[in-house]
Coordinates of C-alpha atoms in Angstrom, one line a residue:
M23 CA -3.1 18.3 -41.2
S24 CA -0.7 15.3 -41.4
D25 CA -2.1 11.8 -41.3
L26 CA 1.2 10.5 -39.9
P27 CA 1.0 8.9 -36.5
N28 CA 2.7 10.5 -33.5
P29 CA 5.9 8.4 -33.0
L30 CA 6.0 9.3 -29.3
R31 CA 2.7 7.4 -28.9
H32 CA 3.9 4.3 -30.7
G33 CA 3.0 1.2 -28.7
L34 CA 0.8 3.0 -26.2
R35 CA -2.7 1.8 -25.5
I36 CA -5.6 4.1 -25.0
G37 CA -6.9 3.5 -21.5
R38 CA -10.5 2.4 -21.0
T39 CA -13.1 4.8 -19.7
P40 CA -15.6 3.5 -17.1
E41 CA -19.3 3.8 -17.5
P42 CA -21.0 6.9 -16.1
C43 CA -21.3 6.4 -12.3
T44 CA -21.5 8.1 -8.9
V45 CA -18.9 7.8 -6.2
V46 CA -20.3 8.2 -2.7
I47 CA -17.7 9.1 -0.1
F48 CA -18.6 8.4 3.5
G49 CA -16.5 10.5 5.8
A50 CA -16.3 13.2 3.1
S51 CA -15.4 16.0 5.5
G52 CA -12.1 14.2 6.5
D53 CA -8.6 14.7 5.4
L54 CA -8.4 11.7 3.0
T55 CA -11.2 13.1 0.8
S56 CA -9.7 16.5 0.2
R57 CA -6.0 15.4 0.3
K58 CA -6.1 12.2 -1.8
L59 CA -9.5 11.1 -3.2
V60 CA -10.9 14.1 -4.9
P61 CA -7.5 15.3 -6.2
A62 CA -7.1 11.9 -7.7
L63 CA -10.5 12.1 -9.3
Y64 CA -9.7 15.6 -10.6
N65 CA -6.5 14.3 -12.1
L66 CA -8.4 11.6 -13.9
A67 CA -10.8 14.2 -15.3
H68 CA -7.8 16.3 -16.4
E69 CA -6.5 13.3 -18.3
R70 CA -10.0 12.6 -19.8
R71 CA -10.3 9.3 -18.0
L72 CA -13.7 9.9 -16.4
P73 CA -17.0 9.4 -18.2
G74 CA -19.5 12.1 -19.0
G75 CA -22.0 12.5 -16.1
F76 CA -19.5 11.4 -13.5
S77 CA -20.7 12.5 -10.1
V78 CA -19.5 12.6 -6.5
V79 CA -21.7 12.7 -3.4
G80 CA -20.1 13.4 0.0
F81 CA -21.7 12.0 3.1
A82 CA -20.7 13.3 6.6
R83 CA -21.9 14.8 9.8
R84 CA -20.9 18.4 9.1
P85 CA -23.9 20.6 8.1
W86 CA -22.5 21.7 4.8
D87 CA -24.3 22.4 1.5
D88 CA -23.1 21.6 -2.0
A89 CA -21.4 25.0 -2.4
Q90 CA -19.4 24.7 0.9
F91 CA -18.4 21.1 0.0
R92 CA -17.2 22.1 -3.4
Q93 CA -15.1 25.0 -2.0
V94 CA -13.4 22.6 0.5
L95 CA -12.6 20.2 -2.3
L96 CA -11.4 23.0 -4.6
D97 CA -8.9 24.1 -1.9
G98 CA -7.8 20.4 -1.5
V99 CA -7.3 20.0 -5.3
N100 CA -5.3 23.3 -5.5
A101 CA -3.0 22.1 -2.7
N102 CA -2.6 18.4 -3.6
S103 CA -3.2 17.8 -7.3
R104 CA -0.2 16.7 -9.4
S105 CA -1.9 18.4 -12.4
G106 CA -0.8 21.8 -11.1
A107 CA -3.1 24.8 -10.9
V108 CA -6.8 24.0 -11.3
E109 CA -8.1 24.8 -14.7
A110 CA -11.3 27.0 -14.2
E111 CA -13.3 25.5 -17.1
L112 CA -12.4 21.9 -16.2
W113 CA -13.2 22.5 -12.5
A114 CA -16.6 24.1 -13.4
S115 CA -17.5 21.0 -15.3
F116 CA -16.1 18.6 -12.7
A117 CA -17.8 20.5 -9.8
D118 CA -21.2 20.5 -11.4
G119 CA -21.3 16.8 -10.5
I120 CA -20.3 17.3 -6.8
H121 CA -23.0 17.2 -4.1
Y122 CA -23.2 16.8 -0.4
Q123 CA -25.5 14.9 1.9
P124 CA -25.3 15.7 5.6
G125 CA -26.1 13.0 8.1
S126 CA -24.9 10.7 10.8
F127 CA -23.8 7.2 9.9
D128 CA -26.5 5.7 12.1
D129 CA -29.4 7.9 10.9
P130 CA -31.9 6.0 8.7
S131 CA -33.4 9.2 7.4
A132 CA -30.1 10.4 6.0
Y133 CA -29.7 7.2 3.9
A134 CA -33.3 7.7 2.6
L135 CA -32.2 11.2 1.5
L136 CA -29.0 9.7 0.0
A137 CA -31.1 7.2 -2.0
A138 CA -33.3 9.9 -3.3
R139 CA -30.3 12.0 -4.3
L140 CA -28.7 9.1 -6.2
T141 CA -31.9 8.4 -8.1
E142 CA -32.1 12.1 -9.0
L143 CA -28.5 11.9 -10.3
D144 CA -29.3 8.8 -12.3
L145 CA -32.0 10.7 -14.1
R146 CA -30.3 14.1 -14.4
R147 CA -26.7 13.0 -15.2
G148 CA -27.3 9.6 -16.7
T149 CA -25.3 7.6 -14.2
G150 CA -27.5 4.5 -14.8
G151 CA -27.6 3.3 -11.2
N152 CA -23.8 2.7 -11.2
R153 CA -22.4 3.4 -7.8
V154 CA -19.1 3.2 -5.8
F155 CA -19.4 3.6 -2.0
Y156 CA -16.1 4.6 -0.5
L157 CA -15.7 4.1 3.3
A158 CA -13.2 6.9 4.3
T159 CA -14.3 6.7 7.9
P160 CA -12.9 5.3 11.1
P161 CA -13.1 1.5 11.1
E162 CA -15.6 1.4 13.9
A163 CA -18.1 3.0 11.6
Y164 CA -17.9 0.4 8.9
P165 CA -20.4 -2.2 10.2
E166 CA -23.2 0.5 10.7
I167 CA -22.7 2.1 7.3
I168 CA -22.8 -1.3 5.6
R169 CA -25.9 -2.3 7.6
Q170 CA -27.7 0.9 6.7
L171 CA -26.8 0.5 3.0
G172 CA -28.3 -3.0 3.0
A173 CA -31.4 -1.9 4.9
H174 CA -32.1 0.8 2.3
G175 CA -31.4 -1.4 -0.7
L176 CA -28.4 0.6 -1.7
H177 CA -26.2 -2.5 -2.0
Q178 CA -28.0 -3.2 -5.3
S179 CA -28.6 -0.9 -8.2
P180 CA -32.3 -0.1 -8.9
H181 CA -31.7 0.4 -12.6
G182 CA -29.7 -2.7 -13.6
G183 CA -26.3 -1.0 -13.1
W184 CA -23.5 -2.1 -10.8
T185 CA -22.7 -1.3 -7.1
R186 CA -19.3 -1.6 -5.5
I187 CA -17.9 -0.7 -2.1
I188 CA -14.3 0.3 -1.3
I189 CA -13.2 -0.3 2.3
E190 CA -10.1 1.5 3.6
K191 CA -7.5 -0.1 5.9
P192 CA -7.2 -1.2 8.6
F193 CA -9.5 -4.1 7.8
G194 CA -9.7 -5.5 11.4
R195 CA -7.3 -5.4 14.3
D196 CA -6.5 -9.2 14.4
L197 CA -7.7 -12.4 12.7
A198 CA -10.9 -12.6 14.7
S199 CA -12.0 -9.0 14.0
A200 CA -11.1 -9.3 10.3
Q201 CA -13.2 -12.5 10.0
A202 CA -16.1 -10.8 11.8
L203 CA -15.9 -7.7 9.5
N204 CA -15.8 -9.9 6.5
Q205 CA -19.0 -11.7 7.7
Q206 CA -20.7 -8.3 8.2
V207 CA -19.6 -7.0 4.8
L208 CA -20.6 -10.2 2.9
A209 CA -24.0 -10.4 4.6
V210 CA -24.9 -7.3 2.5
F211 CA -22.5 -7.3 -0.5
A212 CA -21.2 -10.2 -2.6
E213 CA -17.4 -10.7 -2.7
P214 CA -17.1 -9.4 -6.3
Q215 CA -18.6 -6.1 -5.2
V216 CA -16.0 -5.6 -2.3
Y217 CA -12.8 -3.7 -3.0
R218 CA -10.5 -3.8 0.1
I219 CA -8.0 -1.1 -0.7
D220 CA -4.3 -1.0 0.1
H221 CA -2.9 2.1 -1.6
Y222 CA 0.6 0.6 -1.9
L223 CA -0.7 -1.7 -4.6
G224 CA -1.6 1.4 -6.7
K225 CA 2.0 2.6 -6.8
E226 CA 3.5 2.2 -10.3
T227 CA 6.7 0.6 -9.0
V228 CA 4.7 -2.0 -7.1
Q229 CA 2.6 -2.8 -10.2
N230 CA 5.9 -3.1 -12.1
I231 CA 7.1 -6.0 -9.9
M232 CA 5.1 -8.6 -11.8
V233 CA 6.0 -7.0 -15.2
F234 CA 9.7 -7.0 -14.2
R235 CA 9.6 -10.6 -13.1
F236 CA 7.3 -12.2 -15.7
A237 CA 7.9 -10.1 -18.8
N238 CA 11.7 -10.4 -18.8
G239 CA 13.3 -13.7 -19.4
I240 CA 16.6 -13.1 -17.7
F241 CA 15.5 -12.6 -14.1
E242 CA 12.9 -15.4 -13.4
P243 CA 15.5 -18.3 -13.7
L244 CA 17.5 -16.6 -10.9
W245 CA 14.4 -15.9 -8.7
D246 CA 14.7 -18.8 -6.2
R247 CA 16.6 -20.4 -3.4
R248 CA 19.4 -21.5 -5.6
S249 CA 20.5 -18.0 -6.5
V250 CA 19.0 -15.7 -3.8
D251 CA 20.7 -15.4 -0.4
H252 CA 18.0 -13.3 1.3
V253 CA 15.4 -10.5 0.6
Q254 CA 15.0 -7.2 2.5
I255 CA 11.8 -5.2 2.4
T256 CA 12.0 -1.8 4.0
V257 CA 9.3 0.9 4.4
A258 CA 10.8 3.8 6.4
E259 CA 9.0 7.0 7.4
N260 CA 10.8 10.2 8.3
L261 CA 7.9 11.5 10.4
G262 CA 6.5 10.8 13.9
V263 CA 2.9 10.0 14.5
E264 CA 1.9 13.7 14.3
D265 CA -1.8 14.1 15.0
R266 CA -2.5 10.3 14.8
G267 CA -1.2 9.5 18.3
G268 CA -4.6 8.4 19.6
Y269 CA -5.1 6.0 16.7
Y270 CA -1.6 4.8 16.4
D271 CA -1.3 3.9 20.1
H272 CA -3.9 1.3 19.6
S273 CA -2.4 0.1 16.3
G274 CA 1.4 0.2 16.2
A275 CA 3.8 -0.5 13.3
L276 CA 2.9 -4.2 13.1
R277 CA -0.8 -3.6 12.4
D278 CA -0.4 -0.3 10.6
M279 CA 2.3 -1.2 8.1
I280 CA 3.5 -4.9 8.3
Q281 CA 0.1 -6.6 8.1
N282 CA -0.9 -4.8 4.8
H283 CA 1.8 -2.9 2.9
L284 CA 4.9 -5.1 3.6
M285 CA 3.0 -8.4 3.4
Q286 CA 1.6 -7.3 0.0
L287 CA 5.2 -6.5 -1.2
L288 CA 6.4 -9.9 0.0
A289 CA 3.6 -11.7 -1.8
L290 CA 4.4 -10.0 -5.1
V291 CA 8.1 -10.8 -4.8
A292 CA 7.6 -14.4 -3.8
M293 CA 4.5 -15.4 -5.9
E294 CA 4.5 -17.9 -8.7
P295 CA 3.5 -16.8 -12.2
P296 CA -0.3 -16.6 -12.4
V297 CA -2.0 -18.5 -15.2
S298 CA -3.4 -15.2 -16.5
Y299 CA -3.4 -11.5 -15.7
D300 CA -6.8 -11.9 -14.2
A301 CA -7.8 -10.6 -10.7
D302 CA -8.5 -13.9 -9.1
A303 CA -5.6 -15.7 -10.8
V304 CA -3.1 -13.1 -9.5
R305 CA -4.7 -13.1 -6.0
D306 CA -4.7 -16.9 -5.9
E307 CA -0.9 -16.9 -6.2
K308 CA -0.5 -14.2 -3.5
V309 CA -2.7 -16.2 -1.1
K310 CA -0.5 -19.3 -1.7
V311 CA 2.5 -17.3 -0.6
L312 CA 0.9 -16.0 2.5
R313 CA -0.3 -19.5 3.4
A314 CA 3.2 -20.9 2.8
I315 CA 4.9 -18.4 5.3
R316 CA 6.0 -20.2 8.4
R317 CA 4.0 -18.9 11.4
I318 CA 5.9 -17.3 14.2
R319 CA 4.5 -18.8 17.4
P320 CA 4.0 -16.6 20.4
E321 CA 6.9 -18.2 22.2
E322 CA 9.2 -17.5 19.2
V323 CA 8.9 -13.7 19.0
A324 CA 12.2 -13.1 20.6
T325 CA 13.9 -15.1 17.9
Y326 CA 12.2 -13.9 14.8
T327 CA 11.1 -10.3 15.7
V328 CA 12.5 -7.1 17.0
R329 CA 10.7 -3.9 18.0
G330 CA 11.4 -0.4 19.1
Q331 CA 9.9 2.9 20.0
Y332 CA 11.4 6.3 19.2
D333 CA 12.6 8.8 21.8
A334 CA 13.1 12.5 21.4
G335 CA 15.6 13.5 18.7
S336 CA 15.7 15.5 15.5
L337 CA 14.7 15.0 11.9
S338 CA 16.0 17.3 9.1
G339 CA 17.3 19.7 11.7
R340 CA 14.1 20.1 13.6
P341 CA 13.4 18.7 17.0
L342 CA 10.9 15.8 17.4
P343 CA 9.4 14.8 20.7
G344 CA 9.6 11.2 21.9
Y345 CA 6.7 8.9 21.0
R346 CA 5.4 8.9 24.6
D347 CA 5.3 12.7 24.6
E348 CA 3.1 12.8 21.5
R349 CA -0.5 14.0 21.9
G350 CA -2.9 11.1 22.5
V351 CA -0.2 8.6 23.5
D352 CA -0.1 6.8 26.8
P353 CA 3.0 8.1 28.7
A354 CA 3.8 4.4 29.6
S355 CA 2.9 3.1 26.1
Q356 CA 4.3 -0.3 25.0
T357 CA 3.2 0.4 21.4
E358 CA 6.0 -0.3 18.8
T359 CA 6.9 2.4 16.3
Y360 CA 9.6 0.1 14.7
V361 CA 9.3 -3.6 13.7
G362 CA 11.8 -6.0 12.2
L363 CA 10.8 -9.6 11.2
K364 CA 12.5 -12.6 9.8
L365 CA 10.1 -14.8 7.7
F366 CA 10.4 -17.9 5.7
V367 CA 8.3 -18.9 2.7
E368 CA 8.2 -22.7 3.0
N369 CA 7.7 -23.8 -0.6
W370 CA 9.9 -25.3 -3.3
R371 CA 11.1 -22.0 -4.7
W372 CA 12.0 -20.2 -1.5
A373 CA 12.8 -22.9 1.1
G374 CA 15.6 -21.7 3.4
V375 CA 15.7 -18.1 2.1
P376 CA 15.0 -15.5 4.8
F377 CA 12.8 -12.5 4.1
Y378 CA 13.7 -9.6 6.4
L379 CA 11.0 -7.0 6.8
R380 CA 11.4 -3.7 8.6
S381 CA 9.2 -0.6 9.0
G382 CA 9.5 2.3 11.4
K383 CA 8.6 5.9 12.1
A384 CA 11.0 8.8 12.9
L385 CA 13.7 7.3 10.7
P386 CA 16.2 9.5 8.8
R387 CA 14.6 9.1 5.3
R388 CA 11.2 8.3 3.8
V389 CA 12.1 5.4 1.6
S390 CA 10.5 2.1 0.5
E391 CA 12.6 -0.6 -1.1
I392 CA 12.7 -4.2 -2.0
A393 CA 16.3 -5.6 -2.2
I394 CA 17.1 -9.1 -3.5
Q395 CA 20.6 -10.1 -2.5
F396 CA 22.1 -12.9 -4.5
K397 CA 24.5 -15.5 -3.3
T398 CA 28.2 -14.7 -3.6
V399 CA 30.2 -16.5 -6.2
P400 CA 32.9 -19.0 -5.2
T401 CA 36.0 -16.9 -4.8
M402 CA 38.6 -19.5 -5.7
L403 CA 39.4 -17.7 -9.0
F404 CA 40.4 -14.5 -7.2
A405 CA 41.4 -16.0 -3.8
E406 CA 45.2 -15.4 -4.3
T407 CA 44.8 -11.9 -5.9
P408 CA 44.1 -8.4 -4.6
M409 CA 40.6 -8.9 -6.2
H410 CA 39.4 -11.5 -3.6
D411 CA 37.0 -9.1 -1.8
I412 CA 33.8 -9.5 -3.9
E413 CA 30.5 -8.0 -2.8
P414 CA 27.3 -9.9 -3.6
N415 CA 25.0 -8.7 -6.4
V416 CA 21.9 -6.8 -5.3
L417 CA 18.8 -6.0 -7.2
A418 CA 16.9 -3.1 -5.6
I419 CA 13.4 -2.1 -6.5
K420 CA 12.9 1.4 -5.3
I421 CA 9.2 2.1 -4.6
Q422 CA 9.6 5.6 -3.3
P423 CA 10.8 8.3 -3.4
D424 CA 13.2 7.7 -6.4
E425 CA 11.1 5.2 -8.2
G426 CA 13.2 2.8 -10.2
I427 CA 15.4 -0.3 -10.2
T428 CA 19.1 -0.7 -9.7
L429 CA 21.4 -3.7 -10.1
K430 CA 24.7 -3.8 -8.3
F431 CA 27.5 -6.0 -9.8
G432 CA 31.3 -6.2 -9.6
S433 CA 33.6 -4.6 -12.2
K434 CA 37.4 -4.4 -12.4
V435 CA 38.8 -0.9 -11.7
P436 CA 40.7 0.3 -14.8
G437 CA 44.5 0.0 -14.3
Q438 CA 44.1 -1.5 -10.9
P439 CA 43.9 -5.2 -9.7
Q440 CA 40.7 -4.4 -7.8
I441 CA 37.0 -5.3 -8.1
R442 CA 34.6 -2.5 -7.2
P443 CA 30.8 -2.6 -7.0
V444 CA 29.0 -0.5 -9.7
T445 CA 25.3 -0.1 -10.4
M446 CA 23.0 0.1 -13.4
D447 CA 20.1 2.4 -12.8
F448 CA 16.6 2.7 -14.2
R449 CA 14.5 5.7 -13.2
Y450 CA 10.8 6.1 -14.1
G451 CA 11.1 9.9 -14.3
T452 CA 14.0 10.0 -16.7
S453 CA 13.0 7.0 -18.8
F454 CA 9.4 8.0 -19.5
G455 CA 9.5 11.7 -19.0
V456 CA 6.2 11.9 -17.2
A457 CA 5.1 11.9 -13.5
S458 CA 3.7 8.6 -12.3
P459 CA 0.0 8.8 -11.4
E460 CA -0.9 8.8 -7.8
A461 CA -1.9 5.4 -6.3
Y462 CA -5.5 6.5 -5.7
E463 CA -5.9 7.5 -9.3
R464 CA -5.2 3.9 -10.5
L465 CA -7.2 2.3 -7.7
L466 CA -10.3 4.5 -8.1
L467 CA -10.3 4.0 -11.8
D468 CA -9.8 0.2 -11.5
C469 CA -12.8 0.0 -9.2
M470 CA -15.0 2.0 -11.6
L471 CA -13.9 -0.4 -14.3
G472 CA -14.6 -3.5 -12.2
D473 CA -11.0 -4.6 -12.1
S474 CA -10.1 -5.9 -8.6
T475 CA -6.6 -7.1 -9.4
L476 CA -5.0 -4.5 -7.1
F477 CA -7.4 -5.0 -4.3
T478 CA -7.2 -7.6 -1.5
R479 CA -9.6 -10.5 -1.4
R480 CA -11.3 -12.0 1.8
D481 CA -8.9 -15.0 2.1
E482 CA -5.9 -12.8 1.4
V483 CA -6.8 -10.4 4.3
E484 CA -7.4 -13.3 6.7
A485 CA -4.2 -15.1 5.6
S486 CA -2.2 -12.0 6.4
W487 CA -3.8 -11.5 9.8
S488 CA -3.2 -15.2 10.6
L489 CA 0.5 -14.4 10.5
I490 CA 0.4 -11.2 12.4
T491 CA -2.0 -12.1 15.3
P492 CA 0.3 -14.7 16.9
I493 CA 3.2 -12.2 16.9
H494 CA 1.1 -9.7 18.7
Q495 CA -0.1 -12.3 21.2
G496 CA 3.6 -13.2 21.9
W497 CA 4.5 -9.6 22.5
L498 CA 1.6 -9.2 24.9
A499 CA 2.8 -12.2 26.9
S500 CA 6.4 -11.0 27.0
P501 CA 8.0 -8.7 29.6
A502 CA 7.6 -5.0 29.2
Q503 CA 10.1 -3.6 26.7
P504 CA 12.7 -1.0 27.7
F505 CA 11.0 1.7 25.6
P506 CA 11.9 4.1 24.2
N507 CA 15.0 2.5 22.7
Y508 CA 16.0 4.5 19.6
E509 CA 16.5 8.2 19.0
A510 CA 14.3 9.9 16.4
G511 CA 16.4 10.5 13.3
S512 CA 18.4 7.2 13.7
W513 CA 17.8 3.9 11.8
G514 CA 16.1 2.1 14.7
P515 CA 17.2 0.3 17.9
T516 CA 20.6 -1.3 18.3
S517 CA 18.7 -4.6 18.8
A518 CA 17.7 -4.4 15.2
D519 CA 21.3 -4.5 14.1
E520 CA 22.0 -7.3 16.5
F521 CA 19.0 -9.1 15.1
M522 CA 20.6 -9.2 11.6
A523 CA 24.1 -9.8 13.0
R524 CA 23.0 -13.1 14.5
D525 CA 22.6 -14.3 10.9
G526 CA 25.9 -12.7 9.7
R527 CA 24.0 -10.0 7.8
T528 CA 23.3 -6.3 8.0
W529 CA 20.5 -4.0 7.0
R530 CA 21.0 -2.1 3.8
R531 CA 22.1 1.5 4.1
L532 CA 19.4 3.7 2.7

């Protein structure tokens, strides 16, 4: 056998493997477990990123046994794993560590049985008391689960290992409820044990924002008010609320998308370079951005926000009912399914540069993008020529579905006195030749490794809610909106275009 190194692996680092541990999933009978969490764990096992003895314990109300739970998860992995068809031998090894504990979230005896099961796994599979508790439940169950974990001593490892807890969004409904939930969590767990998850931060293209900015010398000098005209952040969904009508009607696009996903993207785009690539150093800079954003007072919502709600229409050739006709939705609902915001980061770097955020359901395409539009050059040089019509440069970071980065700039058309915009494209798939890992793979692995960089901290959550809550209060105090006001399959209400036109700008065509 040759001792020569594989040139295709030159420069690649071997990823760390966490210590043996058990992941306990509360709400394990739900869709998130079979569709996202366990397929992500299986993919990690497929890539040999999980430790020996790794175990999963599902906790939910359904009266399943281990075999039934394993079958449900096998079906979920077959349907949702990016690794393709399940490998029988690998699954047999993986499934040997999967167990199920039936019980209600408020039943003390179920937690006593859970504690006994975890101790048994520590002894039999060598997990050393290392545990991750994952709350994949409705938010109203969080306080009781956390209280029961504390009451049964499960917030600390009995064998000198570590204990961590992952809490799914939404983390609160407003600033007051987020603060109350933080107090409940931190009455049992210490802040370093708490991993508040936003799956957008696990996407490769989102993680690449900091690398793109801080590992390339040519962009950072242009990344400020002197060169940037404005920034647009779009997260569009080409589906309605589907079976989430009951939940969504009490949430809306502002709470469901803007407060977490889009605010995280804004913070990564606008943050200063951290002093190190350390969890707290990175999150310190993100919090500074959120605190620097000018608050929109309730009486200012008509100036700095726009909202909409979809009516019946069609998506990809199939009919879609209007939002108010969806199951679980109030027929007179004032809940928004589309939001546009104009925000300003009031610091030295970004003073005067507007950040436009928009997110909506039932739009033509599923697409997430950050677009930095640079200021136009003075046109005196070409003012008296046919080449005077120059479009601004745009740097677009495409988060999904076509992950990559494009740069638009002007170029002379050969043989013609014209300037035409052209683009340079980078695509993850074609450049690296491998599929990007799913967001939950990265986030679950990071939690097991004790790396909280891609998770939100207490002050970060509360800073975000402090921006969103006054907007919602302003909407509640405003007259009822003429909903629905945009057709499913369109790019939102006409008022959203007017919102941009007031500033002499337009939304990007996606």
